[in-house]
Amino acid sequence: MNSLQGKCALVTGAASGFGLGIAEAFTAAGARVGVLDINADAARQAADSLGDAALMLCADITNRGSFSAALEEFQNWAGSFDILVNNAGVGLPPTPLEEVKEADFQRLTQVNMHAIYLASQWVVPVMKTQGHGCILNIASTAGVSPRPGLTWYNASKGWVITATRSMAVELAPHHIRVNALNPVAGETPLLATFMGGDSSAKREKFLSTIPLGRFSTPADIGAAAVFLCSDEAGLITGVAMEVDGGRCI
Ligand SMILES: NC(=O)c1ccc[n+]([C@@H]2O[C@H](COP(=O)([O-])OP(=O)(O)OC[C@H]3O[C@@H](n4cnc5c(N)ncnc54)[C@H](O)[C@@H]3O)[C@@H](O)[C@H]2O)c1
């Protein structure tokens, strides 16, 4: 089913992990996609793998000038700005909360929170003028059911969930829907950071908290993203939907 046929979507952090899974699912559903990432080589490779339906965009979403230039390039290429996915995010290794270095805290808040503010300043006026739009923020189960050792990351995702709900209610009169996804620990390069390294014992510990018994995948997140950004979800706004195998129950 091509439920995003004719739509244009920009995905941040689309060169890797969930962002790449979302970009793949979006193009498979008929969308044209802006593949934005700070890693130019990986973004180029991802966009090439998606063919003519993709535009490679290299930008640092924490920098207003860099991010705005990429958003404008996308708008010129696409002709409309139907969907924005604020996916790019960074994690922290498990650390007692009082020991997290200020520079790491600042980077975390710049990428996970401040970039959503910057994106909104550029995109919301465009979507208001269009009279429609859809914004999807990638939060986390960490924002709903926090675990020790990742406090500032958990808090950043709680911020994303509250921002999503507030954006949804404020932008609804403009026919702009805003939703979030809360993935459980996923099979991406970020997983080892959250686990404090990768080993079968660490994986087993995480998996024991997921009733369905597996990590999330980029394909799981891509499928959920297609649904929430499609017209079939036209009455859904302000939700932060778990894709978590039952982890938050
Ligand atoms: N993997 C998990 O276990 C998990 C679980 C829940 C939520 N999440 C969230 O999902 C999202 C994607 O995570 P992932 O696991 O796919 O990570 P990832 O590291 O595989 O991909 C993140 C991408 O974002 C890009 N990026 C980072 N900083 C950037 C910047 N300043 N400007 C532009 N691009 C930048 C990176 O280059 C990378 O390609 C994040 O918001 C993360 O917090 C991940």
PDB file of C-alpha atoms and ligand atoms in Angstrom:
ATOM      1  CA  MET A   1       0.000   0.000   0.000  1.00  0.00           C
ATOM      2  CA  ASN A   2       1.455   3.368  -1.073  1.00  0.00           C
ATOM      3  CA  SER A   3      -0.024   5.441   1.714  1.00  0.00           C
ATOM      4  CA  LEU A   4       2.485   8.318   1.361  1.00  0.00           C
ATOM      5  CA  GLN A   5       2.108   8.585  -2.415  1.00  0.00           C
ATOM      6  CA  GLY A   6       2.867  12.122  -3.601  1.00  0.00           C
ATOM      7  CA  LYS A   7       4.089  13.366  -0.235  1.00  0.00           C
ATOM      8  CA  CYS A   8       7.463  14.975   0.493  1.00  0.00           C
ATOM      9  CA  ALA A   9       9.229  14.241   3.775  1.00  0.00           C
ATOM     10  CA  LEU A  10      12.464  15.348   5.383  1.00  0.00           C
ATOM     11  CA  VAL A  11      14.067  12.953   7.893  1.00  0.00           C
ATOM     12  CA  THR A  12      16.907  14.095  10.157  1.00  0.00           C
ATOM     13  CA  GLY A  13      19.600  11.589  11.075  1.00  0.00           C
ATOM     14  CA  ALA A  14      18.531   9.548   8.050  1.00  0.00           C
ATOM     15  CA  ALA A  15      21.954   8.084   7.273  1.00  0.00           C
ATOM     16  CA  SER A  16      21.785   5.461  10.023  1.00  0.00           C
ATOM     17  CA  GLY A  17      19.578   3.366  12.269  1.00  0.00           C
ATOM     18  CA  PHE A  18      15.945   4.393  12.720  1.00  0.00           C
ATOM     19  CA  GLY A  19      16.262   7.416  10.421  1.00  0.00           C
ATOM     20  CA  LEU A  20      17.428   5.225   7.547  1.00  0.00           C
ATOM     21  CA  GLY A  21      14.629   2.748   8.311  1.00  0.00           C
ATOM     22  CA  ILE A  22      12.104   5.598   8.188  1.00  0.00           C
ATOM     23  CA  ALA A  23      13.544   6.942   4.905  1.00  0.00           C
ATOM     24  CA  GLU A  24      13.379   3.446   3.373  1.00  0.00           C
ATOM     25  CA  ALA A  25       9.793   2.884   4.530  1.00  0.00           C
ATOM     26  CA  PHE A  26       8.750   6.349   3.321  1.00  0.00           C
ATOM     27  CA  THR A  27      10.147   5.848  -0.190  1.00  0.00           C
ATOM     28  CA  ALA A  28       8.593   2.364  -0.327  1.00  0.00           C
ATOM     29  CA  ALA A  29       5.265   4.031   0.565  1.00  0.00           C
ATOM     30  CA  GLY A  30       5.622   6.442  -2.353  1.00  0.00           C
ATOM     31  CA  ALA A  31       7.134   9.538  -0.701  1.00  0.00           C
ATOM     32  CA  ARG A  32      10.053  11.661  -1.875  1.00  0.00           C
ATOM     33  CA  VAL A  33      12.529  11.998   0.985  1.00  0.00           C
ATOM     34  CA  GLY A  34      15.215  14.418   2.112  1.00  0.00           C
ATOM     35  CA  VAL A  35      17.973  12.357   3.720  1.00  0.00           C
ATOM     36  CA  LEU A  36      19.567  14.794   6.175  1.00  0.00           C
ATOM     37  CA  ASP A  37      22.598  13.915   8.272  1.00  0.00           C
ATOM     38  CA  ILE A  38      25.752  15.474   9.675  1.00  0.00           C
ATOM     39  CA  ASN A  39      27.712  12.528   8.254  1.00  0.00           C
ATOM     40  CA  ALA A  40      28.003  13.470   4.574  1.00  0.00           C
ATOM     41  CA  ASP A  41      29.437  10.168   3.318  1.00  0.00           C
ATOM     42  CA  ALA A  42      26.791   8.090   5.063  1.00  0.00           C
ATOM     43  CA  ALA A  43      24.021  10.448   3.919  1.00  0.00           C
ATOM     44  CA  ARG A  44      25.254  10.201   0.327  1.00  0.00           C
ATOM     45  CA  GLN A  45      25.323   6.401   0.537  1.00  0.00           C
ATOM     46  CA  ALA A  46      21.819   6.288   2.053  1.00  0.00           C
ATOM     47  CA  ALA A  47      20.369   8.670  -0.535  1.00  0.00           C
ATOM     48  CA  ASP A  48      22.033   6.746  -3.377  1.00  0.00           C
ATOM     49  CA  SER A  49      20.503   3.508  -2.111  1.00  0.00           C
ATOM     50  CA  LEU A  50      17.044   5.110  -2.270  1.00  0.00           C
ATOM     51  CA  GLY A  51      17.422   6.357  -5.868  1.00  0.00           C
ATOM     52  CA  ASP A  52      15.665   9.306  -7.501  1.00  0.00           C
ATOM     53  CA  ALA A  53      13.105   9.593  -4.706  1.00  0.00           C
ATOM     54  CA  ALA A  54      15.802  10.836  -2.308  1.00  0.00           C
ATOM     55  CA  LEU A  55      17.788  14.036  -1.877  1.00  0.00           C
ATOM     56  CA  MET A  56      21.001  13.974   0.142  1.00  0.00           C
ATOM     57  CA  LEU A  57      21.332  16.850   2.606  1.00  0.00           C
ATOM     58  CA  CYS A  58      24.360  17.378   4.818  1.00  0.00           C
ATOM     59  CA  ALA A  59      23.736  19.629   7.821  1.00  0.00           C
ATOM     60  CA  ASP A  60      24.345  20.000  11.527  1.00  0.00           C
ATOM     61  CA  ILE A  61      20.888  20.319  13.090  1.00  0.00           C
ATOM     62  CA  THR A  62      22.320  22.097  16.123  1.00  0.00           C
ATOM     63  CA  ASN A  63      23.453  24.994  13.922  1.00  0.00           C
ATOM     64  CA  ARG A  64      20.656  27.338  12.800  1.00  0.00           C
ATOM     65  CA  GLY A  65      22.386  28.426   9.571  1.00  0.00           C
ATOM     66  CA  SER A  66      23.378  24.919   8.514  1.00  0.00           C
ATOM     67  CA  PHE A  67      19.960  23.412   9.351  1.00  0.00           C
ATOM     68  CA  SER A  68      17.968  26.246   7.721  1.00  0.00           C
ATOM     69  CA  ALA A  69      19.982  25.993   4.504  1.00  0.00           C
ATOM     70  CA  ALA A  70      19.200  22.274   4.266  1.00  0.00           C
ATOM     71  CA  LEU A  71      15.496  22.815   5.014  1.00  0.00           C
ATOM     72  CA  GLU A  72      15.373  25.445   2.274  1.00  0.00           C
ATOM     73  CA  GLU A  73      17.210  23.201  -0.197  1.00  0.00           C
ATOM     74  CA  PHE A  74      14.677  20.454   0.539  1.00  0.00           C
ATOM     75  CA  GLN A  75      11.720  22.821   0.099  1.00  0.00           C
ATOM     76  CA  ASN A  76      13.068  23.982  -3.282  1.00  0.00           C
ATOM     77  CA  TRP A  77      13.595  20.374  -4.438  1.00  0.00           C
ATOM     78  CA  ALA A  78      10.316  19.020  -3.105  1.00  0.00           C
ATOM     79  CA  GLY A  79       7.987  21.943  -3.829  1.00  0.00           C
ATOM     80  CA  SER A  80       6.045  21.287  -0.630  1.00  0.00           C
ATOM     81  CA  PHE A  81       6.882  20.311   2.922  1.00  0.00           C
ATOM     82  CA  ASP A  82       4.344  17.660   3.899  1.00  0.00           C
ATOM     83  CA  ILE A  83       6.251  15.775   6.592  1.00  0.00           C
ATOM     84  CA  LEU A  84       9.154  16.515   8.949  1.00  0.00           C
ATOM     85  CA  VAL A  85      10.653  13.724  11.042  1.00  0.00           C
ATOM     86  CA  ASN A  86      12.826  14.976  13.903  1.00  0.00           C
ATOM     87  CA  ASN A  87      14.718  11.720  14.332  1.00  0.00           C
ATOM     88  CA  ALA A  88      18.411  12.553  14.868  1.00  0.00           C
ATOM     89  CA  GLY A  89      19.436  12.101  18.460  1.00  0.00           C
ATOM     90  CA  VAL A  90      22.418  11.236  20.587  1.00  0.00           C
ATOM     91  CA  GLY A  91      22.727   9.111  23.708  1.00  0.00           C
ATOM     92  CA  LEU A  92      25.004   8.843  26.677  1.00  0.00           C
ATOM     93  CA  PRO A  93      26.699   5.796  28.159  1.00  0.00           C
ATOM     94  CA  PRO A  94      25.195   4.750  31.520  1.00  0.00           C
ATOM     95  CA  THR A  95      26.688   7.209  34.030  1.00  0.00           C
ATOM     96  CA  PRO A  96      25.674   8.404  37.520  1.00  0.00           C
ATOM     97  CA  LEU A  97      23.720  11.596  36.852  1.00  0.00           C
ATOM     98  CA  GLU A  98      26.043  13.863  38.839  1.00  0.00           C
ATOM     99  CA  GLU A  99      29.086  12.686  36.865  1.00  0.00           C
ATOM    100  CA  VAL A 100      27.882  13.522  33.340  1.00  0.00           C
ATOM    101  CA  LYS A 101      30.241  16.107  31.862  1.00  0.00           C
ATOM    102  CA  GLU A 102      28.681  19.483  31.057  1.00  0.00           C
ATOM    103  CA  ALA A 103      29.891  19.322  27.441  1.00  0.00           C
ATOM    104  CA  ASP A 104      28.127  15.957  26.983  1.00  0.00           C
ATOM    105  CA  PHE A 105      24.956  17.301  28.614  1.00  0.00           C
ATOM    106  CA  GLN A 106      25.029  20.336  26.336  1.00  0.00           C
ATOM    107  CA  ARG A 107      25.497  18.244  23.178  1.00  0.00           C
ATOM    108  CA  LEU A 108      22.627  15.998  24.276  1.00  0.00           C
ATOM    109  CA  THR A 109      20.261  18.917  24.764  1.00  0.00           C
ATOM    110  CA  GLN A 110      21.411  20.613  21.533  1.00  0.00           C
ATOM    111  CA  VAL A 111      20.717  17.567  19.356  1.00  0.00           C
ATOM    112  CA  ASN A 112      17.736  16.002  21.162  1.00  0.00           C
ATOM    113  CA  MET A 113      15.865  19.189  22.122  1.00  0.00           C
ATOM    114  CA  HIS A 114      17.198  22.455  20.702  1.00  0.00           C
ATOM    115  CA  ALA A 115      17.176  21.132  17.120  1.00  0.00           C
ATOM    116  CA  ILE A 116      13.407  20.514  17.337  1.00  0.00           C
ATOM    117  CA  TYR A 117      12.970  24.165  18.323  1.00  0.00           C
ATOM    118  CA  LEU A 118      15.162  25.275  15.394  1.00  0.00           C
ATOM    119  CA  ALA A 119      13.289  23.030  12.939  1.00  0.00           C
ATOM    120  CA  SER A 120       9.945  24.342  14.172  1.00  0.00           C
ATOM    121  CA  GLN A 121      10.961  27.956  13.636  1.00  0.00           C
ATOM    122  CA  TRP A 122      11.620  27.211   9.958  1.00  0.00           C
ATOM    123  CA  VAL A 123       9.001  24.589   9.152  1.00  0.00           C
ATOM    124  CA  VAL A 124       5.907  25.679  11.087  1.00  0.00           C
ATOM    125  CA  PRO A 125       5.457  28.963   9.171  1.00  0.00           C
ATOM    126  CA  VAL A 126       5.785  27.004   5.896  1.00  0.00           C
ATOM    127  CA  MET A 127       3.205  24.417   7.015  1.00  0.00           C
ATOM    128  CA  LYS A 128       0.855  27.144   8.279  1.00  0.00           C
ATOM    129  CA  THR A 129       1.001  28.825   4.868  1.00  0.00           C
ATOM    130  CA  GLN A 130       0.392  25.482   3.115  1.00  0.00           C
ATOM    131  CA  GLY A 131      -2.529  24.798   5.445  1.00  0.00           C
ATOM    132  CA  HIS A 132      -1.355  21.294   6.258  1.00  0.00           C
ATOM    133  CA  GLY A 133       1.619  19.354   7.602  1.00  0.00           C
ATOM    134  CA  CYS A 134       2.739  16.464   9.715  1.00  0.00           C
ATOM    135  CA  ILE A 135       5.581  16.442  12.232  1.00  0.00           C
ATOM    136  CA  LEU A 136       6.884  13.258  13.812  1.00  0.00           C
ATOM    137  CA  ASN A 137       9.330  13.381  16.710  1.00  0.00           C
ATOM    138  CA  ILE A 138      11.341  10.324  17.687  1.00  0.00           C
ATOM    139  CA  ALA A 139      11.258  10.179  21.478  1.00  0.00           C
ATOM    140  CA  SER A 140      11.839   6.957  23.454  1.00  0.00           C
ATOM    141  CA  THR A 141      10.443   4.592  26.043  1.00  0.00           C
ATOM    142  CA  ALA A 142      13.120   6.303  28.176  1.00  0.00           C
ATOM    143  CA  GLY A 143      10.837   9.347  28.324  1.00  0.00           C
ATOM    144  CA  VAL A 144       7.951   7.273  29.723  1.00  0.00           C
ATOM    145  CA  SER A 145       9.614   4.658  31.891  1.00  0.00           C
ATOM    146  CA  PRO A 146      13.095   5.924  32.821  1.00  0.00           C
ATOM    147  CA  ARG A 147      15.812   3.620  34.094  1.00  0.00           C
ATOM    148  CA  PRO A 148      18.865   4.527  36.224  1.00  0.00           C
ATOM    149  CA  GLY A 149      22.102   5.703  34.633  1.00  0.00           C
ATOM    150  CA  LEU A 150      20.574   7.585  31.694  1.00  0.00           C
ATOM    151  CA  THR A 151      18.821  10.408  33.552  1.00  0.00           C
ATOM    152  CA  TRP A 152      19.662  13.315  31.258  1.00  0.00           C
ATOM    153  CA  TYR A 153      18.900  11.279  28.114  1.00  0.00           C
ATOM    154  CA  ASN A 154      15.601  10.128  29.679  1.00  0.00           C
ATOM    155  CA  ALA A 155      14.759  13.730  30.543  1.00  0.00           C
ATOM    156  CA  SER A 156      15.496  14.907  26.995  1.00  0.00           C
ATOM    157  CA  LYS A 157      12.999  12.362  25.650  1.00  0.00           C
ATOM    158  CA  GLY A 158      10.402  13.371  28.255  1.00  0.00           C
ATOM    159  CA  TRP A 159      10.849  16.909  26.904  1.00  0.00           C
ATOM    160  CA  VAL A 160      10.240  15.616  23.358  1.00  0.00           C
ATOM    161  CA  ILE A 161       6.985  13.929  24.433  1.00  0.00           C
ATOM    162  CA  THR A 162       5.665  17.062  26.185  1.00  0.00           C
ATOM    163  CA  ALA A 163       6.765  19.256  23.268  1.00  0.00           C
ATOM    164  CA  THR A 164       4.908  16.909  20.899  1.00  0.00           C
ATOM    165  CA  ARG A 165       1.667  17.150  22.868  1.00  0.00           C
ATOM    166  CA  SER A 166       1.900  20.932  23.195  1.00  0.00           C
ATOM    167  CA  MET A 167       2.809  21.414  19.526  1.00  0.00           C
ATOM    168  CA  ALA A 168      -0.158  19.197  18.586  1.00  0.00           C
ATOM    169  CA  VAL A 169      -2.711  21.250  20.471  1.00  0.00           C
ATOM    170  CA  GLU A 170      -1.256  24.583  19.322  1.00  0.00           C
ATOM    171  CA  LEU A 171      -0.942  23.627  15.649  1.00  0.00           C
ATOM    172  CA  ALA A 172      -4.193  21.670  15.251  1.00  0.00           C
ATOM    173  CA  PRO A 173      -6.150  24.754  14.082  1.00  0.00           C
ATOM    174  CA  HIS A 174      -3.657  24.963  11.186  1.00  0.00           C
ATOM    175  CA  HIS A 175      -4.267  21.310  10.205  1.00  0.00           C
ATOM    176  CA  ILE A 176      -0.754  20.368  11.284  1.00  0.00           C
ATOM    177  CA  ARG A 177      -0.572  17.040  13.116  1.00  0.00           C
ATOM    178  CA  VAL A 178       2.285  16.368  15.554  1.00  0.00           C
ATOM    179  CA  ASN A 179       3.029  12.915  16.963  1.00  0.00           C
ATOM    180  CA  ALA A 180       5.904  11.005  18.512  1.00  0.00           C
ATOM    181  CA  LEU A 181       7.204   7.467  18.507  1.00  0.00           C
ATOM    182  CA  ASN A 182       8.682   5.840  21.601  1.00  0.00           C
ATOM    183  CA  PRO A 183      10.962   3.043  20.420  1.00  0.00           C
ATOM    184  CA  VAL A 184      12.321   0.528  22.872  1.00  0.00           C
ATOM    185  CA  ALA A 185      16.069  -0.246  22.706  1.00  0.00           C
ATOM    186  CA  GLY A 186      16.761  -0.854  19.043  1.00  0.00           C
ATOM    187  CA  GLU A 187      19.180  -2.622  16.735  1.00  0.00           C
ATOM    188  CA  THR A 188      21.104   0.504  15.689  1.00  0.00           C
ATOM    189  CA  PRO A 189      24.646   1.800  16.256  1.00  0.00           C
ATOM    190  CA  LEU A 190      23.317   3.687  19.323  1.00  0.00           C
ATOM    191  CA  LEU A 191      22.411   0.498  21.196  1.00  0.00           C
ATOM    192  CA  ALA A 192      25.949  -0.200  22.426  1.00  0.00           C
ATOM    193  CA  THR A 193      26.120   3.332  23.890  1.00  0.00           C
ATOM    194  CA  PHE A 194      22.974   2.797  25.943  1.00  0.00           C
ATOM    195  CA  MET A 195      24.096  -0.647  27.124  1.00  0.00           C
ATOM    196  CA  GLY A 196      27.570   0.632  28.074  1.00  0.00           C
ATOM    197  CA  GLY A 197      29.142  -1.707  25.497  1.00  0.00           C
ATOM    198  CA  ASP A 198      27.835  -4.728  23.625  1.00  0.00           C
ATOM    199  CA  SER A 199      27.880  -8.294  24.966  1.00  0.00           C
ATOM    200  CA  SER A 200      25.440 -11.195  25.074  1.00  0.00           C
ATOM    201  CA  ALA A 201      25.011 -10.676  28.844  1.00  0.00           C
ATOM    202  CA  LYS A 202      24.119  -7.010  28.358  1.00  0.00           C
ATOM    203  CA  ARG A 203      21.723  -7.848  25.529  1.00  0.00           C
ATOM    204  CA  GLU A 204      20.066 -10.526  27.671  1.00  0.00           C
ATOM    205  CA  LYS A 205      19.569  -8.029  30.511  1.00  0.00           C
ATOM    206  CA  PHE A 206      17.830  -5.543  28.201  1.00  0.00           C
ATOM    207  CA  LEU A 207      15.787  -8.216  26.410  1.00  0.00           C
ATOM    208  CA  SER A 208      14.473  -9.571  29.723  1.00  0.00           C
ATOM    209  CA  THR A 209      12.528  -6.303  30.169  1.00  0.00           C
ATOM    210  CA  ILE A 210      10.786  -6.550  26.753  1.00  0.00           C
ATOM    211  CA  PRO A 211       7.749  -8.886  26.901  1.00  0.00           C
ATOM    212  CA  LEU A 212       7.852  -9.687  23.171  1.00  0.00           C
ATOM    213  CA  GLY A 213      11.492 -10.654  23.638  1.00  0.00           C
ATOM    214  CA  ARG A 214      13.314  -8.709  20.954  1.00  0.00           C
ATOM    215  CA  PHE A 215      14.854  -5.305  20.275  1.00  0.00           C
ATOM    216  CA  SER A 216      13.094  -2.856  17.964  1.00  0.00           C
ATOM    217  CA  THR A 217      14.391  -2.565  14.405  1.00  0.00           C
ATOM    218  CA  PRO A 218      14.582   0.281  11.879  1.00  0.00           C
ATOM    219  CA  ALA A 219      11.836  -1.530   9.928  1.00  0.00           C
ATOM    220  CA  ASP A 220       9.522  -1.505  13.005  1.00  0.00           C
ATOM    221  CA  ILE A 221      10.030   2.227  13.442  1.00  0.00           C
ATOM    222  CA  GLY A 222       9.704   2.878   9.701  1.00  0.00           C
ATOM    223  CA  ALA A 223       6.352   1.066   9.535  1.00  0.00           C
ATOM    224  CA  ALA A 224       4.953   2.978  12.521  1.00  0.00           C
ATOM    225  CA  ALA A 225       6.229   6.260  11.064  1.00  0.00           C
ATOM    226  CA  VAL A 226       4.512   5.612   7.721  1.00  0.00           C
ATOM    227  CA  PHE A 227       1.209   5.029   9.510  1.00  0.00           C
ATOM    228  CA  LEU A 228       1.367   8.124  11.735  1.00  0.00           C
ATOM    229  CA  CYS A 229       2.355  10.343   8.776  1.00  0.00           C
ATOM    230  CA  SER A 230      -0.260   8.918   6.397  1.00  0.00           C
ATOM    231  CA  ASP A 231      -3.746  10.260   5.764  1.00  0.00           C
ATOM    232  CA  GLU A 232      -5.084   7.066   7.376  1.00  0.00           C
ATOM    233  CA  ALA A 233      -3.926   8.604  10.697  1.00  0.00           C
ATOM    234  CA  GLY A 234      -5.676  11.880   9.874  1.00  0.00           C
ATOM    235  CA  LEU A 235      -7.415  12.165  13.264  1.00  0.00           C
ATOM    236  CA  ILE A 236      -4.360  11.206  15.293  1.00  0.00           C
ATOM    237  CA  THR A 237      -2.386  14.028  16.839  1.00  0.00           C
ATOM    238  CA  GLY A 238      -0.485  14.460  20.104  1.00  0.00           C
ATOM    239  CA  VAL A 239       0.179  10.771  20.664  1.00  0.00           C
ATOM    240  CA  ALA A 240       3.525   9.351  21.736  1.00  0.00           C
ATOM    241  CA  MET A 241       3.146   5.804  20.476  1.00  0.00           C
ATOM    242  CA  GLU A 242       5.219   3.035  22.024  1.00  0.00           C
ATOM    243  CA  VAL A 243       6.891   0.635  19.604  1.00  0.00           C
ATOM    244  CA  ASP A 244       8.301  -1.376  22.427  1.00  0.00           C
ATOM    245  CA  GLY A 245       7.166  -5.005  22.511  1.00  0.00           C
ATOM    246  CA  GLY A 246       5.260  -4.250  25.711  1.00  0.00           C
ATOM    247  CA  ARG A 247       8.234  -2.778  27.616  1.00  0.00           C
ATOM    248  CA  CYS A 248       6.211   0.141  29.109  1.00  0.00           C
ATOM    249  CA  ILE A 249       3.304  -1.954  30.420  1.00  0.00           C
TER     250      ILE A 249
HETATM  251  N1  LIG B   1      18.607   2.876  19.224  1.00  0.00           N
HETATM  252  C1  LIG B   1      17.865   2.908  20.315  1.00  0.00           C
HETATM  253  O1  LIG B   1      17.967   2.023  21.185  1.00  0.00           O
HETATM  254  C2  LIG B   1      16.857   4.006  20.503  1.00  0.00           C
HETATM  255  C3  LIG B   1      15.751   3.770  21.363  1.00  0.00           C
HETATM  256  C4  LIG B   1      14.811   4.778  21.524  1.00  0.00           C
HETATM  257  C5  LIG B   1      14.934   5.976  20.836  1.00  0.00           C
HETATM  258  N2  LIG B   1      16.018   6.175  20.019  1.00  0.00           N
HETATM  259  C6  LIG B   1      16.086   7.463  19.309  1.00  0.00           C
HETATM  260  O2  LIG B   1      15.981   7.203  17.910  1.00  0.00           O
HETATM  261  C7  LIG B   1      16.645   8.255  17.199  1.00  0.00           C
HETATM  262  C8  LIG B   1      17.604   7.644  16.187  1.00  0.00           C
HETATM  263  O3  LIG B   1      18.560   6.877  16.907  1.00  0.00           O
HETATM  264  P1  LIG B   1      19.402   5.697  16.238  1.00  0.00           P
HETATM  265  O4  LIG B   1      19.471   4.640  17.251  1.00  0.00           O
HETATM  266  O5  LIG B   1      18.919   5.417  14.880  1.00  0.00           O
HETATM  267  O6  LIG B   1      20.845   6.403  16.210  1.00  0.00           O
HETATM  268  P2  LIG B   1      22.044   6.343  15.132  1.00  0.00           P
HETATM  269  O7  LIG B   1      23.233   6.786  15.892  1.00  0.00           O
HETATM  270  O8  LIG B   1      22.048   5.040  14.412  1.00  0.00           O
HETATM  271  O9  LIG B   1      21.608   7.473  14.084  1.00  0.00           O
HETATM  272  C9  LIG B   1      21.554   8.816  14.440  1.00  0.00           C
HETATM  273  C10 LIG B   1      21.921   9.644  13.222  1.00  0.00           C
HETATM  274  O10 LIG B   1      21.803  11.025  13.600  1.00  0.00           O
HETATM  275  C11 LIG B   1      22.895  11.717  13.039  1.00  0.00           C
HETATM  276  N3  LIG B   1      23.172  12.939  13.787  1.00  0.00           N
HETATM  277  C12 LIG B   1      23.675  13.032  15.053  1.00  0.00           C
HETATM  278  N4  LIG B   1      23.876  14.315  15.386  1.00  0.00           N
HETATM  279  C13 LIG B   1      23.479  15.048  14.314  1.00  0.00           C
HETATM  280  C14 LIG B   1      23.474  16.447  14.048  1.00  0.00           C
HETATM  281  N5  LIG B   1      23.932  17.330  14.941  1.00  0.00           N
HETATM  282  N6  LIG B   1      23.011  16.868  12.854  1.00  0.00           N
HETATM  283  C15 LIG B   1      22.560  15.973  11.928  1.00  0.00           C
HETATM  284  N7  LIG B   1      22.564  14.637  12.124  1.00  0.00           N
HETATM  285  C16 LIG B   1      23.025  14.179  13.299  1.00  0.00           C
HETATM  286  C17 LIG B   1      24.049  10.735  13.101  1.00  0.00           C
HETATM  287  O11 LIG B   1      25.102  11.069  12.190  1.00  0.00           O
HETATM  288  C18 LIG B   1      23.365   9.409  12.754  1.00  0.00           C
HETATM  289  O12 LIG B   1      23.406   9.133  11.364  1.00  0.00           O
HETATM  290  C19 LIG B   1      17.326   9.130  18.250  1.00  0.00           C
HETATM  291  O13 LIG B   1      16.517  10.264  18.528  1.00  0.00           O
HETATM  292  C20 LIG B   1      17.392   8.219  19.472  1.00  0.00           C
HETATM  293  O14 LIG B   1      17.437   8.943  20.673  1.00  0.00           O
HETATM  294  C21 LIG B   1      16.970   5.213  19.823  1.00  0.00           C
END
